[in-house]
CSV table of C-alpha atoms and ligand atoms in Angstrom, one decimal:
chain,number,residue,atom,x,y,z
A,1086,UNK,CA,41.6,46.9,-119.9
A,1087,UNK,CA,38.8,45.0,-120.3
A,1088,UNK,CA,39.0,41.3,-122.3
A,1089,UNK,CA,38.0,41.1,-125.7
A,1090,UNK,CA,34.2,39.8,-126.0
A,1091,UNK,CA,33.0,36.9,-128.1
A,1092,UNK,CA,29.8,35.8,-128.6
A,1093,UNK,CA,29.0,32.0,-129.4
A,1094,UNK,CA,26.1,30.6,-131.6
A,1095,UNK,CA,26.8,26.6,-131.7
A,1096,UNK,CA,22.9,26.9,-133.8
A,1097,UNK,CA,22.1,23.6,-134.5
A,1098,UNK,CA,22.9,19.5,-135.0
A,1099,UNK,CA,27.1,19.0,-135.1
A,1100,UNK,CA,27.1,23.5,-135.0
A,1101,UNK,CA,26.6,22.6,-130.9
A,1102,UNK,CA,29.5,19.2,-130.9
A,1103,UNK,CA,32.0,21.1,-132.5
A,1104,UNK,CA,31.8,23.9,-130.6
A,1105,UNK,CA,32.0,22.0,-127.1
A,1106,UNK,CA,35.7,21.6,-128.6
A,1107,UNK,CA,36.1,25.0,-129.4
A,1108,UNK,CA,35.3,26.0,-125.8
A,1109,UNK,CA,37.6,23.8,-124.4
A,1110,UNK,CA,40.4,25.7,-126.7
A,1111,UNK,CA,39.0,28.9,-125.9
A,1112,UNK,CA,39.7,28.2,-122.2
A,1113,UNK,CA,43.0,26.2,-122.7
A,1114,UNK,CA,44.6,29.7,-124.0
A,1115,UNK,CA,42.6,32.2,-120.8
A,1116,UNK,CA,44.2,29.9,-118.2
A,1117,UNK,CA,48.0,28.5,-119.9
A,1118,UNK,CA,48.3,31.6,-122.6
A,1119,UNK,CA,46.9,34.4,-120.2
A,1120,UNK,CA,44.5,35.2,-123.0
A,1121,UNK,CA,40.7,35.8,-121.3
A,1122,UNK,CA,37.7,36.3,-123.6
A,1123,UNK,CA,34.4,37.5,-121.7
A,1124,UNK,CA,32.6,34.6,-123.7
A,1125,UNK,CA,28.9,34.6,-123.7
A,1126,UNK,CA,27.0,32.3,-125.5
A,1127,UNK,CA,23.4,32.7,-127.8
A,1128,UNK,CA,21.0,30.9,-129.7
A,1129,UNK,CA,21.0,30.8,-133.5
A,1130,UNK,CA,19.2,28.8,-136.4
A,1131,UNK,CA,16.4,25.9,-135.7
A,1132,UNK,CA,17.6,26.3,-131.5
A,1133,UNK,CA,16.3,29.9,-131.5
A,1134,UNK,CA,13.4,29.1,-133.8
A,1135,UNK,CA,12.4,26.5,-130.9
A,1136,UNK,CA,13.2,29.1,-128.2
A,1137,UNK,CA,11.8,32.3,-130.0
A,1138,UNK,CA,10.1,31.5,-133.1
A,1139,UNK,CA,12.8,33.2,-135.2
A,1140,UNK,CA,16.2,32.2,-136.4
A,1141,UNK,CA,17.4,35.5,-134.5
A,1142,UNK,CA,16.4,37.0,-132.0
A,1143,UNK,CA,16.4,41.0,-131.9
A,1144,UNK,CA,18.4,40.3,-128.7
A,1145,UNK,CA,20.9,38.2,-130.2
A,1146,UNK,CA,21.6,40.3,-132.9
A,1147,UNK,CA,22.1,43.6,-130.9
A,1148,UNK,CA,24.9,41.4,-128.9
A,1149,UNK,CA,26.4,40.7,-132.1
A,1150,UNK,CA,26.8,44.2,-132.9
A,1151,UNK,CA,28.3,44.5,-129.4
A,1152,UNK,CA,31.1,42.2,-128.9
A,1153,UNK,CA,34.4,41.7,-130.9
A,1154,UNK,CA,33.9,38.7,-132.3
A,1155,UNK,CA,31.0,36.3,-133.7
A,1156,UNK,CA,31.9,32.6,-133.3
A,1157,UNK,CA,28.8,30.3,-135.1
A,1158,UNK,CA,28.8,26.8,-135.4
A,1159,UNK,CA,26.3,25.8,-138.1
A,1160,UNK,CA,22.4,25.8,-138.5
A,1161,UNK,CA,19.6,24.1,-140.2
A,1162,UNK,CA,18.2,20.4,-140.4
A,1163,UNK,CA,15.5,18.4,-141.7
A,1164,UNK,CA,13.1,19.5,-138.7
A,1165,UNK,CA,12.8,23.1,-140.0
A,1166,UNK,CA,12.6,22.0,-144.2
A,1167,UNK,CA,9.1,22.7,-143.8
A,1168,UNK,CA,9.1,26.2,-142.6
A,1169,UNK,CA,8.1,29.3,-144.4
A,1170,UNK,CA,11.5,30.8,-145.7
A,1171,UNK,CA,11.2,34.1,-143.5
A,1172,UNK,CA,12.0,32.0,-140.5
A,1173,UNK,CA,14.3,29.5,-142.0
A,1174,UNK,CA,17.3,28.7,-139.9
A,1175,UNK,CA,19.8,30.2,-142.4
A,1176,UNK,CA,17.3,33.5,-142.2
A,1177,UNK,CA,19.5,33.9,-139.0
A,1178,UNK,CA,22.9,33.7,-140.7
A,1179,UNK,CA,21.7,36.0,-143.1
A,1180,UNK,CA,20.7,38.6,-141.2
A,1181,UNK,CA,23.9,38.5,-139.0
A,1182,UNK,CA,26.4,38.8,-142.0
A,1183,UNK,CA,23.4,42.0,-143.4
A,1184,UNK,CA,23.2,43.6,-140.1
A,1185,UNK,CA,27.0,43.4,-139.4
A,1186,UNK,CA,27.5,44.8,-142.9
A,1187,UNK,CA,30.4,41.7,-143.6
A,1188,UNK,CA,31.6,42.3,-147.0
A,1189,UNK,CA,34.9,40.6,-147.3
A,1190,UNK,CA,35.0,36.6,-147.1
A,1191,UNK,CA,38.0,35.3,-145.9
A,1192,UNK,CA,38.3,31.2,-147.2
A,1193,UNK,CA,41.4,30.0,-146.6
A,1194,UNK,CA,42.7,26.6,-148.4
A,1195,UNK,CA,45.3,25.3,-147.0
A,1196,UNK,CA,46.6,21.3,-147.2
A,1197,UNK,CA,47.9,19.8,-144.2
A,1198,UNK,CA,50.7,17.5,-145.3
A,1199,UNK,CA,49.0,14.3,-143.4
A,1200,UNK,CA,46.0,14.4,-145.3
A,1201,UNK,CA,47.5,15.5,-148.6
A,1202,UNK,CA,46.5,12.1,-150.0
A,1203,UNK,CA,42.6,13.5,-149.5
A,1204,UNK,CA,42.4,15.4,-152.1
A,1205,UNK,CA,41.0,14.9,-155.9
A,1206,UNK,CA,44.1,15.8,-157.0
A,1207,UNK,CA,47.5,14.6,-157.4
A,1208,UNK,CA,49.4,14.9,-153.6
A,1209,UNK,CA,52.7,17.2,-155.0
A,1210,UNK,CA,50.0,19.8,-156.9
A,1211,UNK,CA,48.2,20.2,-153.2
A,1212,UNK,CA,51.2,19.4,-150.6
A,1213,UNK,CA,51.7,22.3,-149.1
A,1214,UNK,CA,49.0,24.4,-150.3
A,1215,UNK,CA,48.2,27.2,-148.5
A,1216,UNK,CA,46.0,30.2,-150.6
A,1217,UNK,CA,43.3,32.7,-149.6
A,1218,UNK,CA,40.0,33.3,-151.3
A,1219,UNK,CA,38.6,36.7,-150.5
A,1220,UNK,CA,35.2,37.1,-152.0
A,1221,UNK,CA,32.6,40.0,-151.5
A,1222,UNK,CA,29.6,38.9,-150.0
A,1223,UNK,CA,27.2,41.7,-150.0
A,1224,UNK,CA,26.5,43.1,-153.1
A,1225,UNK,CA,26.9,41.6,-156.6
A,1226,UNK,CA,24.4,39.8,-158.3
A,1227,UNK,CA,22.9,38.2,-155.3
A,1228,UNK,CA,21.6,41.7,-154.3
A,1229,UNK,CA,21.0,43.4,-157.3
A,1230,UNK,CA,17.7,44.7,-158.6
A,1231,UNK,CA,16.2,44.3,-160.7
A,1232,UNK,CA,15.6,40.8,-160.1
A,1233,UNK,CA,12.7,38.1,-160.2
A,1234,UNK,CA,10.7,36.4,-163.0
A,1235,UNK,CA,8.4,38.0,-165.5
A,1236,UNK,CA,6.2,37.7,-168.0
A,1237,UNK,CA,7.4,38.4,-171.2
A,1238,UNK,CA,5.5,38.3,-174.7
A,1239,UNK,CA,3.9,34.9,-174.1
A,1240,UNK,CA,7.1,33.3,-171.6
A,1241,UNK,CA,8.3,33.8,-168.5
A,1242,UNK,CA,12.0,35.4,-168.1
A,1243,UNK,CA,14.3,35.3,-164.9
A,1244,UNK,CA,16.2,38.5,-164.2
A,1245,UNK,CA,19.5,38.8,-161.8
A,1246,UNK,CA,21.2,41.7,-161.9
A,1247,UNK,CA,24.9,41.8,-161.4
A,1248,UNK,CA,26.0,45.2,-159.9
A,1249,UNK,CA,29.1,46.6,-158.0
A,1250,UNK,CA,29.3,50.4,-157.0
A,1251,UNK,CA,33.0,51.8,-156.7
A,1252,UNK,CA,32.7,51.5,-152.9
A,1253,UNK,CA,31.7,48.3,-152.7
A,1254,UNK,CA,34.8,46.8,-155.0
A,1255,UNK,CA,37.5,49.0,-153.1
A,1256,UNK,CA,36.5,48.1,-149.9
A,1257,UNK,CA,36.9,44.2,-150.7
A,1258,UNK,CA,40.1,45.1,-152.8
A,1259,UNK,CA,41.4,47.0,-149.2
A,1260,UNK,CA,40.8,43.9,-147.6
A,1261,UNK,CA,42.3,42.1,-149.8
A,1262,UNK,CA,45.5,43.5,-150.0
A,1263,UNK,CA,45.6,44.1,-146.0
A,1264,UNK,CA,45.7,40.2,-145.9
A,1265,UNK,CA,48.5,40.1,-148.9
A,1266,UNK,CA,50.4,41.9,-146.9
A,1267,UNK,CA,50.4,39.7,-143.7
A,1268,UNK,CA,51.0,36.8,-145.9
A,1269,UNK,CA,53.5,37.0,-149.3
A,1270,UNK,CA,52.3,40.4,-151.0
A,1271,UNK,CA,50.5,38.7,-153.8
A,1272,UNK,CA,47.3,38.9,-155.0
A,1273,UNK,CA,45.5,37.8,-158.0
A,1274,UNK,CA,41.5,40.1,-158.7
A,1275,UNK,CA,39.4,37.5,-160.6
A,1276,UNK,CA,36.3,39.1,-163.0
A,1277,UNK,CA,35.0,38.7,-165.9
A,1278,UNK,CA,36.3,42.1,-167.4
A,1279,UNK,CA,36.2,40.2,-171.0
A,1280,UNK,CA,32.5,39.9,-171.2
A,1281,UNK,CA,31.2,42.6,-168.0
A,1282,UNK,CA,31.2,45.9,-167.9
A,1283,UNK,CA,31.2,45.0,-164.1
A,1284,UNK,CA,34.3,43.5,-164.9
A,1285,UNK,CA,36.0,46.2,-166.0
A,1286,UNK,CA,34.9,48.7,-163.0
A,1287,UNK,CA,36.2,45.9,-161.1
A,1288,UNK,CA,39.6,45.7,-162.5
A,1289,UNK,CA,39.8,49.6,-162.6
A,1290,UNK,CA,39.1,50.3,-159.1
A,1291,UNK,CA,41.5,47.2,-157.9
A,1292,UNK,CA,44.1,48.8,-160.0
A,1293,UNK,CA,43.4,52.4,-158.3
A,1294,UNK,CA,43.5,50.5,-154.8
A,1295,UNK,CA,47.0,49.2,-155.9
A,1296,UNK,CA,48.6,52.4,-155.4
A,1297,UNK,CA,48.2,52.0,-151.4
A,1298,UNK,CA,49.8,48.8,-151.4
A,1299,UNK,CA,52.7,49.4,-153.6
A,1300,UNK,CA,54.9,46.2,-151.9
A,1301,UNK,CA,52.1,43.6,-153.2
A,1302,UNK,CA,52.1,41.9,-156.5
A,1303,UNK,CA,48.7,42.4,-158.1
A,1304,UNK,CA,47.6,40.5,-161.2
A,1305,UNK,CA,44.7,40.1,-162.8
A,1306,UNK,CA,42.7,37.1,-164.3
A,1307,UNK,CA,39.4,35.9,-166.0
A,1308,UNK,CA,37.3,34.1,-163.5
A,1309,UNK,CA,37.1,31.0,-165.8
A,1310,UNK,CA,40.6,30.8,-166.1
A,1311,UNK,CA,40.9,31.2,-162.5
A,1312,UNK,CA,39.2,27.9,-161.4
A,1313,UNK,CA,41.4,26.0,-164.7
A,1314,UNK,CA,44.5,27.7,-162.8
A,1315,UNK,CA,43.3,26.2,-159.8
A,1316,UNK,CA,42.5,22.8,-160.3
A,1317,UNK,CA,46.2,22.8,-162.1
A,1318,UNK,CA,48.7,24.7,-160.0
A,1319,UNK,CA,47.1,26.3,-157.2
A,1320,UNK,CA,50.2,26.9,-155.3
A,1321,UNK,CA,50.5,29.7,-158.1
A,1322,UNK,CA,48.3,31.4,-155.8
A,1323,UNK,CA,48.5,33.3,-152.4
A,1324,UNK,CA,45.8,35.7,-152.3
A,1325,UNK,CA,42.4,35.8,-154.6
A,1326,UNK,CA,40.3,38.5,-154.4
A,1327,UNK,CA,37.0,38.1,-156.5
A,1328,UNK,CA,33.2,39.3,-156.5
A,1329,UNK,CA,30.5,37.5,-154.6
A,1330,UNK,CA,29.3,34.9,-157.7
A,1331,UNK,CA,32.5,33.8,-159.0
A,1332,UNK,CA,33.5,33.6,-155.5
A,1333,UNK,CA,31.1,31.9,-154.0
A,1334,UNK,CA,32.3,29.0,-157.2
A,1335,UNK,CA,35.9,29.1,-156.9
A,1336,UNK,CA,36.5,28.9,-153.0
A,1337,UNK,CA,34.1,25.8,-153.0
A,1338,UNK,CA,36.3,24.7,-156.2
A,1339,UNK,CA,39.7,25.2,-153.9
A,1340,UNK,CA,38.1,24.1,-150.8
A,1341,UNK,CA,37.7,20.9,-151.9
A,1342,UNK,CA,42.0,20.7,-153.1
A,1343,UNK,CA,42.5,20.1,-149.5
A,1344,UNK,CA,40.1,17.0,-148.6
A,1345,UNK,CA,37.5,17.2,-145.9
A,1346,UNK,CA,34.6,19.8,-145.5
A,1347,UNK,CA,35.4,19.2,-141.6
A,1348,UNK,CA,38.7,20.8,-142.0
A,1349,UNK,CA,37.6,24.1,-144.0
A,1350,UNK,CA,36.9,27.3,-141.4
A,1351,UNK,CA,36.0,30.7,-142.9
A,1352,UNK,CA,35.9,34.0,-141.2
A,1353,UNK,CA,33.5,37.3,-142.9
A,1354,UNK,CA,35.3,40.6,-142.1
A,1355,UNK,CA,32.9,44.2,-142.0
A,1356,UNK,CA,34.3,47.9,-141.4
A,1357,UNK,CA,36.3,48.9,-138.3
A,1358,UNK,CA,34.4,49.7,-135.1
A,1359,UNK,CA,35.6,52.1,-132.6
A,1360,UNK,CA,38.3,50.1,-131.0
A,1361,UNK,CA,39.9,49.4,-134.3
A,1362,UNK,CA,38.6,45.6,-134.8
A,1363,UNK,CA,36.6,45.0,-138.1
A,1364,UNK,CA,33.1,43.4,-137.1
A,1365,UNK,CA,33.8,40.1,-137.4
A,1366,UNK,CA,32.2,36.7,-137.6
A,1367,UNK,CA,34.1,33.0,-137.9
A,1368,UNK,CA,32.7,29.9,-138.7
A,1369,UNK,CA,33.3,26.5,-140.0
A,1370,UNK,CA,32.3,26.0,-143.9
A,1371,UNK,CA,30.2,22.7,-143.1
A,1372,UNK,CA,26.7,22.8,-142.1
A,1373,UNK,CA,24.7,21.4,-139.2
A,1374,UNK,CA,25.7,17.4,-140.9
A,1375,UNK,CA,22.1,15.7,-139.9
A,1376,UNK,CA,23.5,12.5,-141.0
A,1377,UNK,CA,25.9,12.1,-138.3
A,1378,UNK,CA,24.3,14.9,-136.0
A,1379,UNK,CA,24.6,13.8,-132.3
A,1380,UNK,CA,26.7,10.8,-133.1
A,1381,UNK,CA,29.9,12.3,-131.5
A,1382,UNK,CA,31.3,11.7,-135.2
A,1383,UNK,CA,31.7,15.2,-136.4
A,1384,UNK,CA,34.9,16.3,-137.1
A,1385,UNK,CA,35.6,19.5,-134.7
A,1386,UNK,CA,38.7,20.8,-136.5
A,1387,UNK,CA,37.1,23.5,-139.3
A,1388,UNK,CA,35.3,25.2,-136.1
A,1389,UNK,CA,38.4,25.3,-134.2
A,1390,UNK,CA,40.8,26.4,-137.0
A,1391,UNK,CA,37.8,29.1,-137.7
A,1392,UNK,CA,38.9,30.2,-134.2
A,1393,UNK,CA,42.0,30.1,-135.0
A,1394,UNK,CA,41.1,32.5,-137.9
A,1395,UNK,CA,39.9,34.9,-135.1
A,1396,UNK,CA,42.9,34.7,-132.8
A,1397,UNK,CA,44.8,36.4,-135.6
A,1398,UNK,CA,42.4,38.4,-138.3
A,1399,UNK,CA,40.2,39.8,-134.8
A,1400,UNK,CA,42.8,40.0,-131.7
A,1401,UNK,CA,46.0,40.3,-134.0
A,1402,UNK,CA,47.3,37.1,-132.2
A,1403,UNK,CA,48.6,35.7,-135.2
A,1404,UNK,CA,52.0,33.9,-132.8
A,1405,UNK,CA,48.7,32.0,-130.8
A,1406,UNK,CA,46.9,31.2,-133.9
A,1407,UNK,CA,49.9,29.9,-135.6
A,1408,UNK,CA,50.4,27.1,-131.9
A,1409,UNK,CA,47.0,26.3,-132.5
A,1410,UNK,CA,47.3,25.3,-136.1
A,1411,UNK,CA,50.6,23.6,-135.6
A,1412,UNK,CA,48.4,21.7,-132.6
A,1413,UNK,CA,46.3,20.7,-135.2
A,1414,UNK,CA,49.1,19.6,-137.9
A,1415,UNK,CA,50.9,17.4,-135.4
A,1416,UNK,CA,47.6,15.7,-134.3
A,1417,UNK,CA,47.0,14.8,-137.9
A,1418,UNK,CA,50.6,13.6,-138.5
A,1419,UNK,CA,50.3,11.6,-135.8
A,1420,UNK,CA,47.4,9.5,-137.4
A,1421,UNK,CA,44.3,11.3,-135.6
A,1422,UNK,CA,41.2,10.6,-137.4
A,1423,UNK,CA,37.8,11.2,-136.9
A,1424,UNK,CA,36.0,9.5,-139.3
A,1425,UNK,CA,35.4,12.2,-142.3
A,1426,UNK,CA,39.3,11.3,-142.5
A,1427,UNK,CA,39.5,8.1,-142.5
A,1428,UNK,CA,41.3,6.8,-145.6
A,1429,UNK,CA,41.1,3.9,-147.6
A,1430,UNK,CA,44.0,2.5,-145.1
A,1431,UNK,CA,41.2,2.4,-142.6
A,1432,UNK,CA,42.0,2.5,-138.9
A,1433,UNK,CA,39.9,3.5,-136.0
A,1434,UNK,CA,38.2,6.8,-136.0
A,1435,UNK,CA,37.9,9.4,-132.9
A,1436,UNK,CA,34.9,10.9,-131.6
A,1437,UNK,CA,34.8,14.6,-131.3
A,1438,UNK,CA,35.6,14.9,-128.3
A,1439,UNK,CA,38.6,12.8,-128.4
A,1440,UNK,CA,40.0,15.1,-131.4
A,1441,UNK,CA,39.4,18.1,-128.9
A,1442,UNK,CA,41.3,15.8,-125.8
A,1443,UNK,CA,44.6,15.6,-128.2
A,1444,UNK,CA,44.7,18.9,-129.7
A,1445,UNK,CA,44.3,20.3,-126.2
A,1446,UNK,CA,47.4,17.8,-125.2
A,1447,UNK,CA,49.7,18.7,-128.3
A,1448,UNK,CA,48.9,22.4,-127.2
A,1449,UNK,CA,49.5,22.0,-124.0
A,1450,UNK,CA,53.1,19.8,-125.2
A,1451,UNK,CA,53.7,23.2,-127.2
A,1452,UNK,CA,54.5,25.1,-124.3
B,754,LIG,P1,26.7,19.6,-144.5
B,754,LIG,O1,27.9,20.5,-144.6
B,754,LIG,O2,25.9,19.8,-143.2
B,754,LIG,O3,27.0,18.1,-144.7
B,754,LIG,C1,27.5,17.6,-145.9
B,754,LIG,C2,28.3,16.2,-145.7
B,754,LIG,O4,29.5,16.5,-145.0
B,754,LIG,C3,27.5,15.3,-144.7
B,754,LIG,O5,27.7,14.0,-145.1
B,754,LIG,C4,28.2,15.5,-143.4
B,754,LIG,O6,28.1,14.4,-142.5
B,754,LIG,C5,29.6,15.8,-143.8
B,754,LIG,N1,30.2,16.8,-142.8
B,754,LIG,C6,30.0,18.1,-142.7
B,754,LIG,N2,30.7,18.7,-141.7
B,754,LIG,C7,31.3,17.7,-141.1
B,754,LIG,C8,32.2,17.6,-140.0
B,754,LIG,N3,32.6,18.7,-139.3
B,754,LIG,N4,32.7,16.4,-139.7
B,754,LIG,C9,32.4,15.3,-140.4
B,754,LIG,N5,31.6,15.3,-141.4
B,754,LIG,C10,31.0,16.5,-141.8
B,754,LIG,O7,25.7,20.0,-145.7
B,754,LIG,P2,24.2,19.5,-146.0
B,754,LIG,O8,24.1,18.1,-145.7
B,754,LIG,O9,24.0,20.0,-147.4
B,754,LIG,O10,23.3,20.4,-145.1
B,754,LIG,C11,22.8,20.0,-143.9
B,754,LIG,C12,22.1,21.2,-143.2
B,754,LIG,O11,23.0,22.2,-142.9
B,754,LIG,C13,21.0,21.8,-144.1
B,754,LIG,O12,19.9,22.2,-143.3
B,754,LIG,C14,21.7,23.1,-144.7
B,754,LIG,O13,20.8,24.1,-145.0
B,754,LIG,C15,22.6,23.5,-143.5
B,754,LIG,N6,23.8,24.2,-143.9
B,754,LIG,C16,24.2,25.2,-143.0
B,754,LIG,C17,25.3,25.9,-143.3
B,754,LIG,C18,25.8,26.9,-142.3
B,754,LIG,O14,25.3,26.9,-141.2
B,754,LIG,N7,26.7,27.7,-142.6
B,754,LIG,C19,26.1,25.6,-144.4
B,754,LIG,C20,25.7,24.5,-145.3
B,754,LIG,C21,24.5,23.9,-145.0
């Protein structure tokens, strides 16, 4: 049987550091876990602007169609601020999560005990944390039409238009449930069924879903009382499933419960293709990080936990996903630091590439 295919786009500034590591643990399991990829790699962002002039290239994007799995780094910087906004570096993101069709955003938030001291909160509400945030990311009120600014009378008015057709909810609300029940069969739908008619179809058609997954726990909660919840008692949580707007709030909300944007991966799941895999693209939450672009500074771990994310939601290698994480979680315990997690103890930070050299040992000590 052939190997499953991935495609890399490292795009642009720390997108192309990080993933160096990210190779390096790509190869680490084809040569000590017998787990071969057919890897090929692409340009994306400001690097194919420079290449192509445009963000994508057709190319590009008909391989992403192609292979199993999308890996992308990050893309944008102050060198391409200037340019018109239909060939803006994050044109290219777009149009891979548009033309991929990925409608189910995976953000996981998850605290690893050595850095619970990170976050904004107190260390025993986050220690231990471990939630998922699904949020659908192609309709909503992002999408919906009418939209734009008008004149009105003698003033202008700004029109969004939230909207959600039944397909569109159940097929994040399958996803949702899929993932409660390869972690512990609970899920909490967040809307605004109070105040949104929206809302309510929302609720109805999660609670119509329910019936196929009658071993998971469904409740249901207002989106504002959802980020309260979280900011008090997160561990309440396991699953959220929520629309595109509110999600797009409340996983940046529980993102930041566990520290560092260089530890936060995220993975955006489409429909099956023919061999069973949904379309599927991974990536790490940060951005391209001009500040401390080509520094060797950036922290490599949110790409490599994003491929992580693929090992187990993509090839269903959730045992090899699990040693990488644990990789990571000793690393950290054993006071590796680059400098986005360096505390107010201080120390000496790593570079980049010396947080890829000790993952790679404390994997290969995990054998
Ligand atoms: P950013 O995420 O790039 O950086 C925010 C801050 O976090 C910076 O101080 C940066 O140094 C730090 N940081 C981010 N990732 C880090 C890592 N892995 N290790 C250590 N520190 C890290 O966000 P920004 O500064 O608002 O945006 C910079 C560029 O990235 C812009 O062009 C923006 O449009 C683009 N961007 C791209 C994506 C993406 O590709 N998905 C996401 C966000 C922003």
């Amino acid at each position: 049987m052939a190997n499953p295919s991935l495609l890399i786009l490292p795009g642009d500034g720390i997108g192309q550091e990080v993933m160096e590591q990210v190779k390096r643990v790509i190869s680490w399991f084809g040569d000590k876990r017998g787990l071969a990829f057919d890897v090929s790699e692409d340009l994306v962002g400001g690097a194919a602007y420079d290449a192509h002039g445009t963000p994508l290239h057709d190319d590009t994007m008909a391989k992403a169609l192609e292979v199993d799995a999308v890996l992308l780094g990050a893309v944008g910087g102050p060198k391409y601020d200037d340019l018109d906004f239909s060939v803006k570096p994050e044109r290219g993101l777009l149009r891979l999560r548009k033309e991929m069709d990925l409608f189910s955003n995976l953000r996981p938030a998850q605290c690893f005990d050595a850095l619970a001291d990170f976050s904004s909160l107190k260390k025993d509400i986050v220690a231990g944390l471990d939630i998922m945030i699904v949020r659908e990311l192609t309709s909503g009120v992002y999408f919906g039409e009418p939209r734009g600014i008008f004149e009105e009378g003698n003033e202008r008015v700004g029109i969004n238009t939230q909207r959600y057709t039944e397909s569109e909810i159940a097929r994040a609300a399958r996803s949702a449930f899929e993932l409660a029940m390869r972690r512990n069969k609970k899920l909490c739908s967040m809307e605004k069924a109070n105040v949104m008619e929206s809302g309510i179809l929302w609720r109805d058609v999660v609670n119509e879903i329910a019936a196929e997954y009658p071993e998971v726990e469904l409740s249901h909660m207002y989106a504002d009382n959802g980020a309260m919840q979280l900011v008090r008692a997160p561990k309440q949580f396991d699953v959220i499933v929520t629309d595109n707007l509110f999600g797009d709030i409340l996983s940046d909300c529980a993102a930041m419960l566990t520290g560092s944007l260089g530890m936060l991966p995220s993975a955006s799941l489409g429909a099956p293709m023919a061999n069973g895999r949904p379309k599927a693209m991974y990536e790490p939450v940060h951005g391209s990080a001009p500040d401390i672009a080509g520094q060797g500074k950036a922290n490599p771990i949110a790409c490599i936990l994003s491929f992580a994310m693929a090992l187990r939601y993509s090839f269903d290698k959730g045992d090899e996903a699990a040693r990488l994480e644990a990789a990571i979680e000793k690393v950290l315990a054993d006071g590796a630091r680059t400098a986005d997690l360096m505390g107010e103890e201080g120390g000496t930070p790593i570079s980049t590439s010396e947080m890829g050299d000790v993952i790679l040992a404390a994997l290969d000590a995990s054998l």
